[in-house]
Structures are given as structure tokens and as C-alpha cells.
Amino acid sequence: EVDRAHWISEKAELTNRILKLESERKLFESHKFDLCRRVKMLEYALQQERLKNNSLL
Amino acid sequence: MASINTESDDYHPIVILIDELKNEDIQLRLNSIKKLQSIAKALGPERTRTELIPYLQDSVLEDEDEVLVVLSEELGNLIEFVGGAEHAVCLLPPLQILAGAEELVVREKAVESLCKIAKEIPTSSFEESFLPLLFSLSKADWFTSRTSACGLFTVSYPRANAEMKKSLRKTFGGLCHDDTPMVKRAAATNLGSFAKQIEKESVKSEILPLFQSLSTDEQDSVRLLGVENCALLGSMLTNEENIQFILPTIKASSLDKSWRVRYMVARLLKELCESMGTEITKTELIGAFVKLLKDTEAEVRTEASLRIADVCSLLTKEMNIKTILPCVKDLVSDSSQHVRAALAQVIMSLAPIYGKEDTLTHLLELFLHLLKDDFPDVRLNIISKLDQVSKVIGIEMLSQSLLPAIVELAEDHQWRVRLAIIDYIPLLASQLGVEFFDEKLGNLCMTWLGDPVFSIREAATNNLKKLTEVFGVDWAKNNIIPKVLSLHSHPNYLYRMTTLFSISTLSTVVGGDVISSSMVPLLAKMVSDKVPNIRFNVAKTFQTIIPLLDSTIVQSRVKPLLVKLHEDTDKDVKFYASQALQLC
């Protein structure tokens, strides 16, 4: 009986841990996505600046 | 070109920001606001001004407070990204809205950023935009904006022209007489720093009346902020002006019916004395101080007690003895333990002020009284500051009077009292020095090893270890170790066990040489003790010292002993011996 209760609580703990890690991973994923978009944005801004400079030349 | 144009919609910085701020995870929104500078960089100064700032102003303010705090901070850092100081004005409108936010931290950050911008922008835009913003904030309907306005006066005043200065003073006056206590509190907080910027004439004619009305406010939370201003304003005025304008307020505050105001006076007493100067302190403030030391609230007495040394250093010795000393005598037996602990913390610093003679006649008795206090913090505070007194009256005098008290406590029949004194011995030893210790306290530490209560014996062995750390291994070799080891022949096995415990604790600090030369031979003798408890504790002791010894010594001298123990008839002895053998 005691073993069973112990097993259940351990299982719940592990499930919680999995959930936490999964949500952390999701957060990192979307953070990475945002960062990629920012990089592209800056690349685009740089390209525009270069175009402007080239046309001036 | 066409491909770039279609791309431009997706990678347009504002679109990206909008997308990021739509995310439901607050952490991601925070991250994106923290990197607001990269958005501004991509947009370039002009488009930041025309597109980003208006967008922020309109739409972001509905976000959570945490995001708003970061936004308020970031807006202050955007000055160079909007095209430098001459364009910084465009940052003001969103900050104005944030300065009216409901959450206090958001407003504080917004005010901080506004002050930063106010220092940067050119005079023309300061007068055209910043001052109107200040005035509109201070006239806002909601009190939140008005409290934020109070924080902006100090930075704006030096930059304003004469006429503007006049209206700034008038507006501030209005805020001091606001209906809500929140605004009055903010005004009182900023009154002192604002006054520092103002010409002295106007301080006297305009600020002092405001100060007086705030310090007689009906809310005690407003009045207590006035106390701090007493010190700030006092340092700007002459002695006569202080007596006329500030002193009545200090006196009234020290007799205030709210203890929080009196507490504030006690807490800032040193600053108040410094700003009023020694003359006024001697004649006027000392009376107020004595009353605070006798206050009905323990919190006030605690704060006042902590300032005793500061105040006494400003007075002559005769005044000290006549006025302060009687209060100190009462406080020594105060009913609150916190008051006594606070007193014990500072009373030692009185010795340099009183000098040798008067310390001996007046203070020593009080020290001894506090040393016997029930509350451990009081005793600890006294013992930890002993060096200040020993400098004044000399170690000889101190030991003559102090030692009997310590010895008495060390032999108290309550074992908890003895335990408490043992805890302070290493500290005491480091303060008093090795010679004093050897002469007077050395024996005391040894008698504890033979105490009938186990906890005392245990504490005493740990104490020896700490003393070795203080005085060094050589000292331990000559003074402690021979005495400890002599206990091994005690008829009672419990005391013989103390030797073993001492060896275990001391071995970690004395080094391999001492262990092999004086401890191992002894253990070899005790292997054949007739009590099994001793024998298996020998095995246990070996477990701690084996890692500290040279492996050749372990093989040649320790291992044979353990093998012998392993063949013992007792089960426990066998068990611990086999455990120790595994380490060889």
C-alpha cells in the first residue's frame, strides 16, 4: 500500500517535471523564432541602407 | 526590387514588434521590449520618431505592469536612437502617460527616465515641451500623475528662467497643499532636494512655510517625512535661522503623538545634530534625546539607544555623565530585549569618550550587568566589541573585572548558560590575545572537557578546534594536545571517549605530523581498552584520520591495529574496524 502511494507520488512528480521542461522548451523555441526574425529585420535594414548608398554612388 | 518590397512587410520592424507583443507569454514580451533598441536601430532615427514612438504611445500601455516598468526604463535609453538630444522631446508623450500609471514602480521608472531626458535636451525644447509637461502632470485629475510631478522639480528648477522658476515654486506649493495624502507624501519626500536648488531668499519666504505645514499635517505618514527635511533644510540655514524655523519642528516631532514620527527623529538624530551644529545640540536637542531614550514605545527606545555613541561624541564629558548616563543606567535593565541588545551594541563605544577613569567608575558596572543578560544577543554584542574597551582601560584592568564574570558564567549550574559562553570563547580569545587566554581561560576550556553533560563536552571539543584556527598549530601542540591526551587514562569510559572525539575534531586542523607523533601512539594504547564502546570509537576515529595521514604510516602503524580490532569478539567493534580497513 505504502509502496503504491510512493509510486503514484513519484510518477506525479516526474510528469510535472516533464511538463515543466516541455513548456520551457516551447518558450525557448518561440524566443529563438523571435530572435531569428529580428536578425532578418536587421539584415533587411542593412540591405536597404546599402541600396541607398549604392544609388548615391 | 519587387521581391524586397514584398519582404519588407514581413520584416518591417514595427510589424515584428507588434507580432512579438501579441505573444501571450509575458517573458517573451519582456524580452522584446528589452531589445527595443534593435528595433529603433533598424528603423533609423527618423522613422523611430514618426512610427515607433507614436505606436508605443497608443497601444502598449494596456500591457502588464512588469512590461511597462521595462518600457519606462527603455524609453529613457532611446535618446541616441531618436536622433540625439535635440529630438529627445518625442519621447516625452509616452513617458507622460506612463508617469500617470497606476502601479508605483512603473511611475518611478518613468520619472527616472524623464529626469534623464530633462538633463539632456536643449534649453529651447526644455521650455517648450518639458515644463508644460511638468505643469500638466501637476494639474492632472488623477493623483498618480501629480505624485510623479513632485519628482521632476529638482531637475527642472536649475534650467528654468526666472519667471518659470517662480511658477515652479508656486506649483510645488500647490502640490504640498494637495487634497490627497499620497501627493503630500511625494511632495514632502522631494522638498529637501528641491530646496537645495532654490535661492536662499526664496527658501526662507516660500519653502519654510510649506515645510511647516507639511510637518503639522494630520497624517503621521506625511509628518514623518518632514523629519528628514529638517536635516536637509537645517544644513542650508544659519544658526539663528535654525533656532527660529527648524528647531520648533524638531522639538514638536520628538514629542509627536504618533510613535512612527518619534521613531524617525530617533533614527535621523545624528543627521539632525550635524545639521543643527554642536551649539544647538548641546542646548536644545539633548533634552529631546533624553525623552526619546525614555519613550513608551520600545522601537523608539531601540533606535535612540543605537545613537547614544553618536550623540555623546558631540557633547562634553560632564554633560554626558550628568544627562545621558542616568538614562543608560535605566536602559541596562529595560524590559525589552531588543532595547538592551541595541544598547549593548553601542555602549562599548562610549569608553573612548569617557576615558579610563570614568569608564572604570561608571561604565564597567553596566558592562558586567549586560554580560549577565538572559538574552544571548546582548551578551554577544558586549563580547564582540571588547577590543574598544581594552584599548582604553588596558587589558589588565579589563581582565580583572571581566574575568570573574566569565568564570562565573562558565561554571553556571544551568548547562545552557555554560553552552552559551563556550560559543563565545573563540571570539573572546581572538579579541583578548593569546597571552591573556593562556593565563586565565586555558584551564576553563579544559574543565569543560570533563563536564557531566555530553553537549558541553561536545561543544568544548569543537571549541578547541576553533581556538587552534585562531592561535595556530604550534600553540595547540604545546597547550591543548598534552592536556587533552592526558584524559585517556580517566577511570570513567565516557571521559576517555572525550579524548577520542577531540582527536577526531582536532586532527582536521593540526596536520599529519602531529597526528602521527602524538595521536596515533595513544590510539594504539586504547585499542586494548576493556570497554567495547571505546574500542569501536577508536576504529571510528581511525576512519577520520586515515585520509589525513601519509600512506606509509597508515600501512606500517595503523593497519596492524585495525586488523587486531577486526578480530574482536564484539560485533560493533568488528563492523567499524572493517569499515576503517576499507580506507587503508
mmCIF file of C-alpha atoms in Angstrom, chain B residues 232-516:
data_model
loop_
_atom_site.group_PDB
_atom_site.id
_atom_site.type_symbol
_atom_site.label_atom_id
_atom_site.label_comp_id
_atom_site.label_asym_id
_atom_site.label_seq_id
_atom_site.Cartn_x
_atom_site.Cartn_y
_atom_site.Cartn_z
ATOM 1 C CA LEU B 232 18.388 68.883 4.821
ATOM 2 C CA LEU B 233 16.980 72.369 5.357
ATOM 3 C CA GLY B 234 18.926 72.860 8.580
ATOM 4 C CA SER B 235 22.221 72.396 6.791
ATOM 5 C CA MET B 236 21.314 75.290 4.418
ATOM 6 C CA LEU B 237 20.475 77.856 7.081
ATOM 7 C CA THR B 238 22.468 79.776 9.687
ATOM 8 C CA ASN B 239 22.376 79.003 13.394
ATOM 9 C CA GLU B 240 19.890 81.770 14.242
ATOM 10 C CA GLU B 241 17.591 80.776 11.391
ATOM 11 C CA ASN B 242 17.726 77.174 12.515
ATOM 12 C CA ILE B 243 16.655 78.136 16.028
ATOM 13 C CA GLN B 244 13.818 80.202 14.634
ATOM 14 C CA PHE B 245 12.471 77.929 11.882
ATOM 15 C CA ILE B 246 13.675 74.345 12.198
ATOM 16 C CA LEU B 247 14.166 73.720 15.892
ATOM 17 C CA PRO B 248 10.487 74.113 16.872
ATOM 18 C CA THR B 249 9.593 71.458 14.301
ATOM 19 C CA ILE B 250 12.229 69.026 15.553
ATOM 20 C CA LYS B 251 11.049 69.531 19.106
ATOM 21 C CA ALA B 252 7.422 69.050 18.127
ATOM 22 C CA SER B 253 8.289 65.896 16.154
ATOM 23 C CA SER B 254 10.179 64.397 19.066
ATOM 24 C CA LEU B 255 7.025 64.814 21.158
ATOM 25 C CA ASP B 256 4.658 63.775 18.372
ATOM 26 C CA LYS B 257 1.707 61.641 19.397
ATOM 27 C CA SER B 258 2.499 59.111 16.669
ATOM 28 C CA TRP B 259 5.408 56.865 17.631
ATOM 29 C CA ARG B 260 6.408 56.472 13.988
ATOM 30 C CA VAL B 261 7.291 60.171 13.845
ATOM 31 C CA ARG B 262 9.257 59.946 17.104
ATOM 32 C CA TYR B 263 10.982 56.839 15.725
ATOM 33 C CA MET B 264 12.026 58.840 12.654
ATOM 34 C CA VAL B 265 13.514 61.561 14.874
ATOM 35 C CA ALA B 266 15.482 58.941 16.809
ATOM 36 C CA ARG B 267 16.674 57.322 13.616
ATOM 37 C CA LEU B 268 17.872 60.542 11.997
ATOM 38 C CA LEU B 269 19.202 62.026 15.213
ATOM 39 C CA LYS B 270 22.824 62.021 14.086
ATOM 40 C CA GLU B 271 21.964 63.851 10.849
ATOM 41 C CA LEU B 272 19.820 66.324 12.770
ATOM 42 C CA CYS B 273 22.605 67.052 15.263
ATOM 43 C CA GLU B 274 25.103 67.519 12.443
ATOM 44 C CA SER B 275 22.900 69.970 10.550
ATOM 45 C CA MET B 276 21.982 71.955 13.666
ATOM 46 C CA GLY B 277 25.590 72.226 14.826
ATOM 47 C CA THR B 278 27.082 71.440 18.239
ATOM 48 C CA GLU B 279 25.754 74.580 19.983
ATOM 49 C CA ILE B 280 22.078 73.831 19.401
ATOM 50 C CA THR B 281 22.680 70.134 20.025
ATOM 51 C CA LYS B 282 24.085 70.885 23.457
ATOM 52 C CA THR B 283 21.428 73.330 24.496
ATOM 53 C CA GLU B 284 18.278 72.025 22.853
ATOM 54 C CA LEU B 285 18.460 68.609 21.212
ATOM 55 C CA ILE B 286 19.908 66.846 24.226
ATOM 56 C CA GLY B 287 16.656 67.286 26.120
ATOM 57 C CA ALA B 288 14.688 65.804 23.242
ATOM 58 C CA PHE B 289 17.128 62.901 23.078
ATOM 59 C CA VAL B 290 16.734 62.103 26.758
ATOM 60 C CA LYS B 291 12.960 61.999 26.273
ATOM 61 C CA LEU B 292 13.359 59.607 23.337
ATOM 62 C CA LEU B 293 15.514 57.328 25.469
ATOM 63 C CA LYS B 294 12.628 57.189 27.934
ATOM 64 C CA ASP B 295 9.938 56.776 25.278
ATOM 65 C CA THR B 296 6.998 54.483 25.931
ATOM 66 C CA GLU B 297 7.491 52.603 22.640
ATOM 67 C CA ALA B 298 10.299 50.024 22.633
ATOM 68 C CA GLU B 299 11.022 50.645 18.928
ATOM 69 C CA VAL B 300 11.754 54.306 19.640
ATOM 70 C CA ARG B 301 13.986 53.422 22.589
ATOM 71 C CA THR B 302 15.864 50.903 20.420
ATOM 72 C CA GLU B 303 16.617 53.465 17.712
ATOM 73 C CA ALA B 304 17.543 56.109 20.273
ATOM 74 C CA SER B 305 19.869 53.666 22.067
ATOM 75 C CA LEU B 306 21.689 52.964 18.819
ATOM 76 C CA ARG B 307 22.508 56.684 18.501
ATOM 77 C CA ILE B 308 23.901 57.119 22.026
ATOM 78 C CA ALA B 309 27.543 56.964 20.986
ATOM 79 C CA ASP B 310 26.996 59.367 18.071
ATOM 80 C CA VAL B 311 25.317 61.950 20.256
ATOM 81 C CA CYS B 312 27.728 61.569 23.160
ATOM 82 C CA SER B 313 30.715 62.215 20.907
ATOM 83 C CA LEU B 314 29.262 65.691 20.252
ATOM 84 C CA LEU B 315 28.920 66.572 23.943
ATOM 85 C CA THR B 316 31.381 67.365 26.691
ATOM 86 C CA LYS B 317 32.144 64.622 29.178
ATOM 87 C CA GLU B 318 30.468 66.422 32.103
ATOM 88 C CA MET B 319 27.210 66.753 30.182
ATOM 89 C CA ASN B 320 27.448 63.128 29.185
ATOM 90 C CA ILE B 321 27.718 61.958 32.757
ATOM 91 C CA LYS B 322 25.049 64.309 34.007
ATOM 92 C CA THR B 323 22.355 63.809 31.368
ATOM 93 C CA ILE B 324 22.934 60.679 29.323
ATOM 94 C CA LEU B 325 24.413 58.313 31.884
ATOM 95 C CA PRO B 326 21.301 58.092 34.100
ATOM 96 C CA CYS B 327 19.257 57.092 31.020
ATOM 97 C CA VAL B 328 21.833 54.476 30.056
ATOM 98 C CA LYS B 329 21.635 53.058 33.570
ATOM 99 C CA ASP B 330 17.870 52.705 33.226
ATOM 100 C CA LEU B 331 18.165 51.156 29.779
ATOM 101 C CA VAL B 332 20.522 48.441 31.024
ATOM 102 C CA SER B 333 17.555 46.879 32.795
ATOM 103 C CA ASP B 334 14.983 47.768 30.140
ATOM 104 C CA SER B 335 12.074 45.377 29.767
ATOM 105 C CA SER B 336 12.585 44.901 26.025
ATOM 106 C CA GLN B 337 15.402 42.609 24.963
ATOM 107 C CA HIS B 338 15.837 44.463 21.668
ATOM 108 C CA VAL B 339 16.491 47.712 23.501
ATOM 109 C CA ARG B 340 19.107 46.010 25.666
ATOM 110 C CA ALA B 341 20.717 44.405 22.608
ATOM 111 C CA ALA B 342 20.876 47.784 20.852
ATOM 112 C CA LEU B 343 22.407 49.361 23.940
ATOM 113 C CA ALA B 344 24.970 46.565 24.232
ATOM 114 C CA GLN B 345 25.946 47.220 20.624
ATOM 115 C CA VAL B 346 26.941 50.855 21.254
ATOM 116 C CA ILE B 347 27.759 51.089 24.956
ATOM 117 C CA MET B 348 31.322 49.889 24.382
ATOM 118 C CA SER B 349 31.974 52.815 22.036
ATOM 119 C CA LEU B 350 31.363 55.141 24.968
ATOM 120 C CA ALA B 351 34.620 54.055 26.619
ATOM 121 C CA PRO B 352 36.905 56.139 24.327
ATOM 122 C CA ILE B 353 34.703 59.192 25.014
ATOM 123 C CA TYR B 354 34.662 58.715 28.776
ATOM 124 C CA GLY B 355 38.359 57.976 29.181
ATOM 125 C CA LYS B 356 39.970 55.496 31.553
ATOM 126 C CA GLU B 357 38.875 56.853 34.931
ATOM 127 C CA ASP B 358 35.228 57.397 34.144
ATOM 128 C CA THR B 359 34.882 54.166 32.230
ATOM 129 C CA LEU B 360 36.030 52.312 35.330
ATOM 130 C CA THR B 361 33.793 54.217 37.713
ATOM 131 C CA HIS B 362 30.634 54.468 35.605
ATOM 132 C CA LEU B 363 30.571 52.075 32.685
ATOM 133 C CA LEU B 364 32.223 48.892 33.861
ATOM 134 C CA GLU B 365 29.388 48.011 36.175
ATOM 135 C CA LEU B 366 26.937 48.395 33.275
ATOM 136 C CA PHE B 367 29.062 46.162 31.022
ATOM 137 C CA LEU B 368 29.054 43.428 33.640
ATOM 138 C CA HIS B 369 25.325 43.747 34.087
ATOM 139 C CA LEU B 370 24.748 43.345 30.349
ATOM 140 C CA LEU B 371 27.188 40.447 30.214
ATOM 141 C CA LYS B 372 24.894 38.529 32.559
ATOM 142 C CA ASP B 373 21.780 39.276 30.497
ATOM 143 C CA ASP B 374 19.373 36.414 29.728
ATOM 144 C CA PHE B 375 19.137 37.314 26.055
ATOM 145 C CA PRO B 376 22.085 35.842 24.070
ATOM 146 C CA ASP B 377 22.284 38.744 21.584
ATOM 147 C CA VAL B 378 23.001 41.163 24.426
ATOM 148 C CA ARG B 379 25.938 39.079 25.677
ATOM 149 C CA LEU B 380 27.244 38.547 22.171
ATOM 150 C CA ASN B 381 27.144 42.276 21.386
ATOM 151 C CA ILE B 382 29.123 43.027 24.533
ATOM 152 C CA ILE B 383 31.749 40.353 23.920
ATOM 153 C CA SER B 384 32.226 41.155 20.239
ATOM 154 C CA LYS B 385 33.169 44.788 20.982
ATOM 155 C CA LEU B 386 35.538 44.157 23.879
ATOM 156 C CA ASP B 387 38.572 45.419 21.948
ATOM 157 C CA GLN B 388 37.249 49.006 22.051
ATOM 158 C CA VAL B 389 37.241 48.942 25.850
ATOM 159 C CA SER B 390 40.546 47.136 26.212
ATOM 160 C CA LYS B 391 42.209 49.925 24.221
ATOM 161 C CA VAL B 392 41.016 52.454 26.786
ATOM 162 C CA ILE B 393 41.397 50.757 30.136
ATOM 163 C CA GLY B 394 44.091 48.239 29.213
ATOM 164 C CA ILE B 395 43.859 44.504 29.094
ATOM 165 C CA GLU B 396 44.923 44.087 32.718
ATOM 166 C CA MET B 397 42.097 46.145 34.144
ATOM 167 C CA LEU B 398 39.619 44.546 31.817
ATOM 168 C CA SER B 399 40.638 41.046 32.747
ATOM 169 C CA GLN B 400 40.454 41.820 36.443
ATOM 170 C CA SER B 401 36.856 42.908 36.188
ATOM 171 C CA LEU B 402 35.629 40.848 33.295
ATOM 172 C CA LEU B 403 37.178 37.530 34.075
ATOM 173 C CA PRO B 404 35.254 36.850 37.287
ATOM 174 C CA ALA B 405 32.017 37.371 35.344
ATOM 175 C CA ILE B 406 33.048 34.978 32.592
ATOM 176 C CA VAL B 407 34.273 32.356 35.047
ATOM 177 C CA GLU B 408 31.043 32.636 36.959
ATOM 178 C CA LEU B 409 29.017 32.047 33.789
ATOM 179 C CA ALA B 410 31.315 29.232 32.717
ATOM 180 C CA GLU B 411 30.550 27.407 35.943
ATOM 181 C CA ASP B 412 26.847 28.173 35.989
ATOM 182 C CA HIS B 413 24.745 25.233 37.117
ATOM 183 C CA GLN B 414 22.442 25.639 34.095
ATOM 184 C CA TRP B 415 24.136 23.803 31.248
ATOM 185 C CA ARG B 416 22.536 26.054 28.598
ATOM 186 C CA VAL B 417 24.299 29.055 30.111
ATOM 187 C CA ARG B 418 27.609 27.203 30.044
ATOM 188 C CA LEU B 419 26.978 26.247 26.423
ATOM 189 C CA ALA B 420 26.290 29.876 25.520
ATOM 190 C CA ILE B 421 29.605 31.019 26.978
ATOM 191 C CA ILE B 422 31.529 28.282 25.157
ATOM 192 C CA ASP B 423 30.166 29.597 21.866
ATOM 193 C CA TYR B 424 31.739 32.991 22.550
ATOM 194 C CA ILE B 425 35.136 31.713 23.660
ATOM 195 C CA PRO B 426 36.848 31.699 20.214
ATOM 196 C CA LEU B 427 35.649 35.277 19.591
ATOM 197 C CA LEU B 428 36.743 36.341 23.044
ATOM 198 C CA ALA B 429 40.130 34.684 22.571
ATOM 199 C CA SER B 430 40.774 36.465 19.281
ATOM 200 C CA GLN B 431 39.889 39.802 20.893
ATOM 201 C CA LEU B 432 41.969 39.374 24.024
ATOM 202 C CA GLY B 433 45.068 37.717 22.582
ATOM 203 C CA VAL B 434 46.976 34.546 23.249
ATOM 204 C CA GLU B 435 48.803 35.518 26.446
ATOM 205 C CA PHE B 436 45.701 36.593 28.274
ATOM 206 C CA PHE B 437 43.960 33.459 27.123
ATOM 207 C CA ASP B 438 46.676 31.049 28.254
ATOM 208 C CA GLU B 439 46.882 32.639 31.633
ATOM 209 C CA LYS B 440 43.223 32.890 32.521
ATOM 210 C CA LEU B 441 40.951 30.954 30.215
ATOM 211 C CA GLY B 442 43.048 27.981 29.171
ATOM 212 C CA ASN B 443 42.120 25.898 32.189
ATOM 213 C CA LEU B 444 38.477 26.747 31.842
ATOM 214 C CA CYS B 445 38.389 25.267 28.326
ATOM 215 C CA MET B 446 39.916 22.061 29.662
ATOM 216 C CA THR B 447 37.482 21.673 32.554
ATOM 217 C CA TRP B 448 34.602 21.721 30.054
ATOM 218 C CA LEU B 449 36.015 18.536 28.528
ATOM 219 C CA GLY B 450 35.201 16.827 31.811
ATOM 220 C CA ASP B 451 31.686 18.246 32.093
ATOM 221 C CA PRO B 452 28.932 15.846 33.160
ATOM 222 C CA VAL B 453 26.695 16.968 30.247
ATOM 223 C CA PHE B 454 27.548 15.492 26.847
ATOM 224 C CA SER B 455 26.521 18.603 24.866
ATOM 225 C CA ILE B 456 29.010 20.667 26.840
ATOM 226 C CA ARG B 457 31.799 18.176 26.194
ATOM 227 C CA GLU B 458 30.925 18.131 22.504
ATOM 228 C CA ALA B 459 30.887 21.942 22.313
ATOM 229 C CA ALA B 460 34.182 22.060 24.184
ATOM 230 C CA THR B 461 35.913 19.821 21.623
ATOM 231 C CA ASN B 462 34.634 21.963 18.755
ATOM 232 C CA ASN B 463 35.788 24.996 20.705
ATOM 233 C CA LEU B 464 39.332 23.579 20.815
ATOM 234 C CA LYS B 465 39.298 23.248 17.047
ATOM 235 C CA LYS B 466 38.250 26.868 16.614
ATOM 236 C CA LEU B 467 40.906 28.009 19.071
ATOM 237 C CA THR B 468 43.527 26.149 17.042
ATOM 238 C CA GLU B 469 42.334 28.036 13.967
ATOM 239 C CA VAL B 470 42.739 31.316 15.879
ATOM 240 C CA PHE B 471 46.083 30.730 17.605
ATOM 241 C CA GLY B 472 47.792 28.339 15.195
ATOM 242 C CA VAL B 473 49.015 24.736 15.216
ATOM 243 C CA ASP B 474 52.157 25.376 17.271
ATOM 244 C CA TRP B 475 50.145 26.833 20.096
ATOM 245 C CA ALA B 476 47.803 23.845 20.011
ATOM 246 C CA LYS B 477 50.718 21.403 20.084
ATOM 247 C CA ASN B 478 52.125 22.958 23.253
ATOM 248 C CA ASN B 479 48.983 23.890 25.125
ATOM 249 C CA ILE B 480 45.972 21.826 24.186
ATOM 250 C CA ILE B 481 47.070 18.471 22.920
ATOM 251 C CA PRO B 482 49.012 17.256 26.011
ATOM 252 C CA LYS B 483 46.085 18.118 28.273
ATOM 253 C CA VAL B 484 43.515 16.532 26.012
ATOM 254 C CA LEU B 485 45.501 13.360 25.693
ATOM 255 C CA SER B 486 46.006 13.067 29.449
ATOM 256 C CA LEU B 487 42.278 12.366 29.763
ATOM 257 C CA HIS B 488 42.734 8.942 28.162
ATOM 258 C CA SER B 489 43.502 7.323 31.485
ATOM 259 C CA HIS B 490 40.335 8.574 33.213
ATOM 260 C CA PRO B 491 38.560 5.786 35.122
ATOM 261 C CA ASN B 492 35.159 6.651 33.561
ATOM 262 C CA TYR B 493 34.945 5.438 29.960
ATOM 263 C CA LEU B 494 32.764 8.413 28.954
ATOM 264 C CA TYR B 495 35.643 10.781 29.599
ATOM 265 C CA ARG B 496 38.050 8.522 27.789
ATOM 266 C CA MET B 497 35.680 8.821 24.846
ATOM 267 C CA THR B 498 36.073 12.619 25.002
ATOM 268 C CA THR B 499 39.722 12.156 24.132
ATOM 269 C CA LEU B 500 38.699 10.238 21.028
ATOM 270 C CA PHE B 501 36.228 12.932 19.976
ATOM 271 C CA SER B 502 38.841 15.643 20.492
ATOM 272 C CA ILE B 503 41.303 13.716 18.357
ATOM 273 C CA SER B 504 38.747 13.464 15.537
ATOM 274 C CA THR B 505 37.946 17.184 15.555
ATOM 275 C CA LEU B 506 41.488 18.421 16.115
ATOM 276 C CA SER B 507 43.065 16.120 13.525
ATOM 277 C CA THR B 508 41.453 18.132 10.695
ATOM 278 C CA VAL B 509 43.373 21.276 11.683
ATOM 279 C CA VAL B 510 46.717 20.177 13.155
ATOM 280 C CA GLY B 511 48.284 18.383 10.179
ATOM 281 C CA GLY B 512 49.782 14.921 9.633
ATOM 282 C CA ASP B 513 52.968 15.337 11.714
ATOM 283 C CA VAL B 514 51.195 15.997 14.982
ATOM 284 C CA ILE B 515 48.720 13.205 14.342
ATOM 285 C CA SER B 516 51.384 10.576 13.731
#
